[in-house]
Amino acid sequence: MSLNIKNPETHRMAKELAQRRAVSVTQAVTDALREALDKEPMSQRRYENVLKIAREIREALPPEALAYNVDDLYDEMGLPQ
């Protein structure tokens, strides 16, 4: 298999990471990609948890708490009441 990266900056960073970690460029790229991919599910999981909490809060609120009109928050001059 082959991965052809034509960006000089990417090559430079891959070589630098390989040198810092004392591994091959291939291993440095593999490790960096694995680390990036491992972080992705956490972000998705965190997003799903926030949505779940928001739904639970919304369900716990009484109906009158959700039945407000934004126009009631401001007077005729657009200032908060």
mmCIF file of N, CA and C in Angstrom:
data_model
loop_
_atom_site.group_PDB
_atom_site.id
_atom_site.type_symbol
_atom_site.label_atom_id
_atom_site.label_comp_id
_atom_site.label_asym_id
_atom_site.label_seq_id
_atom_site.Cartn_x
_atom_site.Cartn_y
_atom_site.Cartn_z
ATOM 1 N N MET A 1 0.832 -1.185 0.000
ATOM 2 C CA MET A 1 0.000 0.000 0.000
ATOM 3 C C MET A 1 0.875 1.245 0.000
ATOM 4 N N SER A 2 0.277 2.317 -0.465
ATOM 5 C CA SER A 2 1.038 3.549 -0.575
ATOM 6 C C SER A 2 0.151 4.734 -0.224
ATOM 7 N N LEU A 3 0.740 5.682 0.469
ATOM 8 C CA LEU A 3 0.066 6.934 0.776
ATOM 9 C C LEU A 3 0.984 8.030 0.266
ATOM 10 N N ASN A 4 0.520 8.789 -0.699
ATOM 11 C CA ASN A 4 1.347 9.801 -1.334
ATOM 12 C C ASN A 4 0.905 11.177 -0.852
ATOM 13 N N ILE A 5 1.690 11.755 0.034
ATOM 14 C CA ILE A 5 1.376 13.082 0.570
ATOM 15 C C ILE A 5 2.283 14.086 -0.122
ATOM 16 N N LYS A 6 1.675 15.069 -0.748
ATOM 17 C CA LYS A 6 2.436 16.026 -1.552
ATOM 18 C C LYS A 6 2.592 17.379 -0.872
ATOM 19 N N ASN A 7 2.271 17.452 0.384
ATOM 20 C CA ASN A 7 2.380 18.709 1.111
ATOM 21 C C ASN A 7 3.709 18.732 1.865
ATOM 22 N N PRO A 8 4.613 19.652 1.520
ATOM 23 C CA PRO A 8 5.927 19.704 2.166
ATOM 24 C C PRO A 8 5.845 19.913 3.682
ATOM 25 N N GLU A 9 4.906 20.711 4.119
ATOM 26 C CA GLU A 9 4.743 20.957 5.560
ATOM 27 C C GLU A 9 4.346 19.675 6.283
ATOM 28 N N THR A 10 3.490 18.891 5.673
ATOM 29 C CA THR A 10 3.081 17.617 6.264
ATOM 30 C C THR A 10 4.268 16.671 6.359
ATOM 31 N N HIS A 11 5.076 16.627 5.325
ATOM 32 C CA HIS A 11 6.288 15.794 5.350
ATOM 33 C C HIS A 11 7.218 16.244 6.470
ATOM 34 N N ARG A 12 7.400 17.547 6.589
ATOM 35 C CA ARG A 12 8.284 18.088 7.620
ATOM 36 C C ARG A 12 7.791 17.703 9.008
ATOM 37 N N MET A 13 6.483 17.872 9.231
ATOM 38 C CA MET A 13 5.924 17.544 10.546
ATOM 39 C C MET A 13 6.031 16.054 10.841
ATOM 40 N N ALA A 14 5.787 15.229 9.846
ATOM 41 C CA ALA A 14 5.884 13.777 10.042
ATOM 42 C C ALA A 14 7.310 13.381 10.407
ATOM 43 N N LYS A 15 8.288 13.958 9.717
ATOM 44 C CA LYS A 15 9.689 13.656 10.026
ATOM 45 C C LYS A 15 10.064 14.153 11.419
ATOM 46 N N GLU A 16 9.595 15.354 11.760
ATOM 47 C CA GLU A 16 9.898 15.908 13.085
ATOM 48 C C GLU A 16 9.297 15.046 14.190
ATOM 49 N N LEU A 17 8.060 14.631 14.013
ATOM 50 C CA LEU A 17 7.417 13.776 15.013
ATOM 51 C C LEU A 17 8.156 12.448 15.136
ATOM 52 N N ALA A 18 8.553 11.891 14.009
ATOM 53 C CA ALA A 18 9.296 10.627 14.025
ATOM 54 C C ALA A 18 10.610 10.786 14.783
ATOM 55 N N GLN A 19 11.307 11.882 14.553
ATOM 56 C CA GLN A 19 12.569 12.124 15.262
ATOM 57 C C GLN A 19 12.335 12.290 16.758
ATOM 58 N N ARG A 20 11.333 13.071 17.126
ATOM 59 C CA ARG A 20 11.051 13.299 18.551
ATOM 60 C C ARG A 20 10.692 12.012 19.274
ATOM 61 N N ARG A 21 9.997 11.132 18.589
ATOM 62 C CA ARG A 21 9.561 9.876 19.210
ATOM 63 C C ARG A 21 10.522 8.720 18.948
ATOM 64 N N ALA A 22 11.537 8.976 18.175
ATOM 65 C CA ALA A 22 12.528 7.953 17.819
ATOM 66 C C ALA A 22 11.858 6.729 17.192
ATOM 67 N N VAL A 23 11.001 7.005 16.220
ATOM 68 C CA VAL A 23 10.317 5.941 15.480
ATOM 69 C C VAL A 23 10.404 6.270 13.994
ATOM 70 N N SER A 24 9.941 5.352 13.169
ATOM 71 C CA SER A 24 9.915 5.613 11.729
ATOM 72 C C SER A 24 8.821 6.636 11.414
ATOM 73 N N VAL A 25 8.920 7.236 10.248
ATOM 74 C CA VAL A 25 7.888 8.182 9.813
ATOM 75 C C VAL A 25 6.544 7.464 9.721
ATOM 76 N N THR A 26 6.556 6.255 9.194
ATOM 77 C CA THR A 26 5.316 5.480 9.090
ATOM 78 C C THR A 26 4.697 5.269 10.465
ATOM 79 N N GLN A 27 5.533 4.901 11.436
ATOM 80 C CA GLN A 27 5.014 4.671 12.789
ATOM 81 C C GLN A 27 4.503 5.971 13.407
ATOM 82 N N ALA A 28 5.209 7.067 13.173
ATOM 83 C CA ALA A 28 4.779 8.363 13.706
ATOM 84 C C ALA A 28 3.420 8.756 13.142
ATOM 85 N N VAL A 29 3.241 8.575 11.842
ATOM 86 C CA VAL A 29 1.959 8.905 11.206
ATOM 87 C C VAL A 29 0.866 7.972 11.717
ATOM 88 N N THR A 30 1.161 6.683 11.811
ATOM 89 C CA THR A 30 0.184 5.711 12.314
ATOM 90 C C THR A 30 -0.256 6.075 13.728
ATOM 91 N N ASP A 31 0.720 6.366 14.591
ATOM 92 C CA ASP A 31 0.398 6.710 15.979
ATOM 93 C C ASP A 31 -0.417 7.998 16.060
ATOM 94 N N ALA A 32 -0.031 9.002 15.265
ATOM 95 C CA ALA A 32 -0.749 10.281 15.280
ATOM 96 C C ALA A 32 -2.188 10.106 14.802
ATOM 97 N N LEU A 33 -2.376 9.314 13.764
ATOM 98 C CA LEU A 33 -3.733 9.069 13.262
ATOM 99 C C LEU A 33 -4.555 8.290 14.279
ATOM 100 N N ARG A 34 -3.930 7.300 14.918
ATOM 101 C CA ARG A 34 -4.635 6.516 15.930
ATOM 102 C C ARG A 34 -5.069 7.416 17.096
ATOM 103 N N GLU A 35 -4.162 8.293 17.540
ATOM 104 C CA GLU A 35 -4.484 9.222 18.626
ATOM 105 C C GLU A 35 -5.639 10.142 18.227
ATOM 106 N N ALA A 36 -5.612 10.643 17.011
ATOM 107 C CA ALA A 36 -6.689 11.525 16.541
ATOM 108 C C ALA A 36 -8.011 10.777 16.462
ATOM 109 N N LEU A 37 -7.983 9.554 15.963
ATOM 110 C CA LEU A 37 -9.213 8.760 15.849
ATOM 111 C C LEU A 37 -9.757 8.363 17.215
ATOM 112 N N ASP A 38 -8.868 8.103 18.161
ATOM 113 C CA ASP A 38 -9.307 7.754 19.515
ATOM 114 C C ASP A 38 -10.035 8.911 20.183
ATOM 115 N N LYS A 39 -9.685 10.139 19.815
ATOM 116 C CA LYS A 39 -10.333 11.315 20.397
ATOM 117 C C LYS A 39 -11.717 11.554 19.806
ATOM 118 N N GLU A 40 -11.944 11.162 18.578
ATOM 119 C CA GLU A 40 -13.218 11.412 17.899
ATOM 120 C C GLU A 40 -14.423 10.832 18.628
ATOM 121 N N PRO A 41 -14.406 9.556 18.986
ATOM 122 C CA PRO A 41 -15.584 9.013 19.656
ATOM 123 C C PRO A 41 -15.913 9.750 20.949
ATOM 124 N N MET A 42 -14.889 10.233 21.649
ATOM 125 C CA MET A 42 -15.141 10.981 22.872
ATOM 126 C C MET A 42 -15.952 12.234 22.569
ATOM 127 N N SER A 43 -15.600 12.925 21.513
ATOM 128 C CA SER A 43 -16.331 14.128 21.147
ATOM 129 C C SER A 43 -17.779 13.795 20.820
ATOM 130 N N GLN A 44 -17.999 12.744 20.063
ATOM 131 C CA GLN A 44 -19.352 12.332 19.706
ATOM 132 C C GLN A 44 -20.110 11.895 20.951
ATOM 133 N N ARG A 45 -19.443 11.126 21.812
ATOM 134 C CA ARG A 45 -20.080 10.669 23.044
ATOM 135 C C ARG A 45 -20.442 11.856 23.934
ATOM 136 N N ARG A 46 -19.531 12.818 24.032
ATOM 137 C CA ARG A 46 -19.779 14.003 24.848
ATOM 138 C C ARG A 46 -20.979 14.769 24.296
ATOM 139 N N TYR A 47 -21.050 14.919 22.983
ATOM 140 C CA TYR A 47 -22.164 15.612 22.336
ATOM 141 C C TYR A 47 -23.482 14.904 22.644
ATOM 142 N N GLU A 48 -23.476 13.582 22.523
ATOM 143 C CA GLU A 48 -24.687 12.809 22.803
ATOM 144 C C GLU A 48 -25.088 12.919 24.267
ATOM 145 N N ASN A 49 -24.121 12.954 25.175
ATOM 146 C CA ASN A 49 -24.423 13.112 26.598
ATOM 147 C C ASN A 49 -25.039 14.473 26.888
ATOM 148 N N VAL A 50 -24.518 15.511 26.255
ATOM 149 C CA VAL A 50 -25.077 16.852 26.452
ATOM 150 C C VAL A 50 -26.517 16.895 25.956
ATOM 151 N N LEU A 51 -26.783 16.309 24.792
ATOM 152 C CA LEU A 51 -28.155 16.267 24.277
ATOM 153 C C LEU A 51 -29.078 15.498 25.213
ATOM 154 N N LYS A 52 -28.587 14.391 25.748
ATOM 155 C CA LYS A 52 -29.384 13.581 26.673
ATOM 156 C C LYS A 52 -29.727 14.391 27.926
ATOM 157 N N ILE A 53 -28.750 15.088 28.478
ATOM 158 C CA ILE A 53 -28.982 15.907 29.670
ATOM 159 C C ILE A 53 -29.970 17.022 29.356
ATOM 160 N N ALA A 54 -29.830 17.658 28.196
ATOM 161 C CA ALA A 54 -30.752 18.733 27.809
ATOM 162 C C ALA A 54 -32.181 18.202 27.695
ATOM 163 N N ARG A 55 -32.341 17.004 27.117
ATOM 164 C CA ARG A 55 -33.682 16.407 27.018
ATOM 165 C C ARG A 55 -34.255 16.123 28.404
ATOM 166 N N GLU A 56 -33.414 15.593 29.292
ATOM 167 C CA GLU A 56 -33.876 15.274 30.644
ATOM 168 C C GLU A 56 -34.309 16.534 31.389
ATOM 169 N N ILE A 57 -33.555 17.613 31.234
ATOM 170 C CA ILE A 57 -33.920 18.879 31.877
ATOM 171 C C ILE A 57 -35.227 19.392 31.301
ATOM 172 N N ARG A 58 -35.343 19.352 29.994
ATOM 173 C CA ARG A 58 -36.571 19.828 29.344
ATOM 174 C C ARG A 58 -37.784 19.025 29.806
ATOM 175 N N GLU A 59 -37.631 17.708 29.911
ATOM 176 C CA GLU A 59 -38.736 16.856 30.360
ATOM 177 C C GLU A 59 -39.096 17.120 31.818
ATOM 178 N N ALA A 60 -38.129 17.539 32.621
ATOM 179 C CA ALA A 60 -38.375 17.790 34.041
ATOM 180 C C ALA A 60 -39.045 19.142 34.287
ATOM 181 N N LEU A 61 -38.960 20.038 33.327
ATOM 182 C CA LEU A 61 -39.560 21.364 33.499
ATOM 183 C C LEU A 61 -41.075 21.294 33.360
ATOM 184 N N PRO A 62 -41.774 22.107 34.145
ATOM 185 C CA PRO A 62 -43.229 22.155 33.971
ATOM 186 C C PRO A 62 -43.567 22.809 32.627
ATOM 187 N N PRO A 63 -44.713 22.466 32.045
ATOM 188 C CA PRO A 63 -45.079 23.006 30.724
ATOM 189 C C PRO A 63 -45.063 24.530 30.660
ATOM 190 N N GLU A 64 -45.464 25.189 31.742
ATOM 191 C CA GLU A 64 -45.503 26.657 31.717
ATOM 192 C C GLU A 64 -44.100 27.267 31.609
ATOM 193 N N ALA A 65 -43.085 26.535 32.014
ATOM 194 C CA ALA A 65 -41.717 27.044 31.896
ATOM 195 C C ALA A 65 -41.275 27.098 30.437
ATOM 196 N N LEU A 66 -41.861 26.264 29.613
ATOM 197 C CA LEU A 66 -41.499 26.226 28.198
ATOM 198 C C LEU A 66 -42.434 27.062 27.331
ATOM 199 N N ALA A 67 -43.532 27.517 27.900
ATOM 200 C CA ALA A 67 -44.545 28.238 27.125
ATOM 201 C C ALA A 67 -44.417 29.742 27.329
ATOM 202 N N TYR A 68 -43.249 30.290 27.059
ATOM 203 C CA TYR A 68 -43.080 31.728 27.168
ATOM 204 C C TYR A 68 -42.902 32.320 25.784
ATOM 205 N N ASN A 69 -43.214 33.592 25.680
ATOM 206 C CA ASN A 69 -43.067 34.316 24.429
ATOM 207 C C ASN A 69 -41.858 35.236 24.570
ATOM 208 N N VAL A 70 -40.928 35.152 23.676
ATOM 209 C CA VAL A 70 -39.720 35.975 23.741
ATOM 210 C C VAL A 70 -40.080 37.454 23.757
ATOM 211 N N ASP A 71 -41.150 37.830 23.091
ATOM 212 C CA ASP A 71 -41.572 39.232 23.059
ATOM 213 C C ASP A 71 -41.925 39.741 24.449
ATOM 214 N N ASP A 72 -42.311 38.837 25.350
ATOM 215 C CA ASP A 72 -42.652 39.240 26.715
ATOM 216 C C ASP A 72 -41.418 39.648 27.518
ATOM 217 N N LEU A 73 -40.246 39.322 27.039
ATOM 218 C CA LEU A 73 -39.022 39.642 27.768
ATOM 219 C C LEU A 73 -38.571 41.087 27.557
ATOM 220 N N TYR A 74 -39.079 41.756 26.504
ATOM 221 C CA TYR A 74 -38.616 43.090 26.153
ATOM 222 C C TYR A 74 -39.790 44.056 26.046
ATOM 223 N N ASP A 75 -39.510 45.320 26.365
ATOM 224 C CA ASP A 75 -40.566 46.321 26.239
ATOM 225 C C ASP A 75 -40.616 46.837 24.803
ATOM 226 N N GLU A 76 -41.455 47.850 24.564
ATOM 227 C CA GLU A 76 -41.637 48.371 23.211
ATOM 228 C C GLU A 76 -40.383 49.061 22.667
ATOM 229 N N MET A 77 -39.424 49.401 23.550
ATOM 230 C CA MET A 77 -38.168 50.021 23.130
ATOM 231 C C MET A 77 -37.071 48.973 22.888
ATOM 232 N N GLY A 78 -37.404 47.705 23.113
ATOM 233 C CA GLY A 78 -36.428 46.644 22.917
ATOM 234 C C GLY A 78 -35.542 46.391 24.120
ATOM 235 N N LEU A 79 -35.905 47.004 25.252
ATOM 236 C CA LEU A 79 -35.118 46.825 26.469
ATOM 237 C C LEU A 79 -35.704 45.710 27.322
ATOM 238 N N PRO A 80 -34.865 45.026 28.093
ATOM 239 C CA PRO A 80 -35.392 43.966 28.966
ATOM 240 C C PRO A 80 -36.382 44.534 29.971
ATOM 241 N N GLN A 81 -37.417 43.765 30.243
ATOM 242 C CA GLN A 81 -38.423 44.217 31.217
ATOM 243 C C GLN A 81 -38.030 43.812 32.611
#
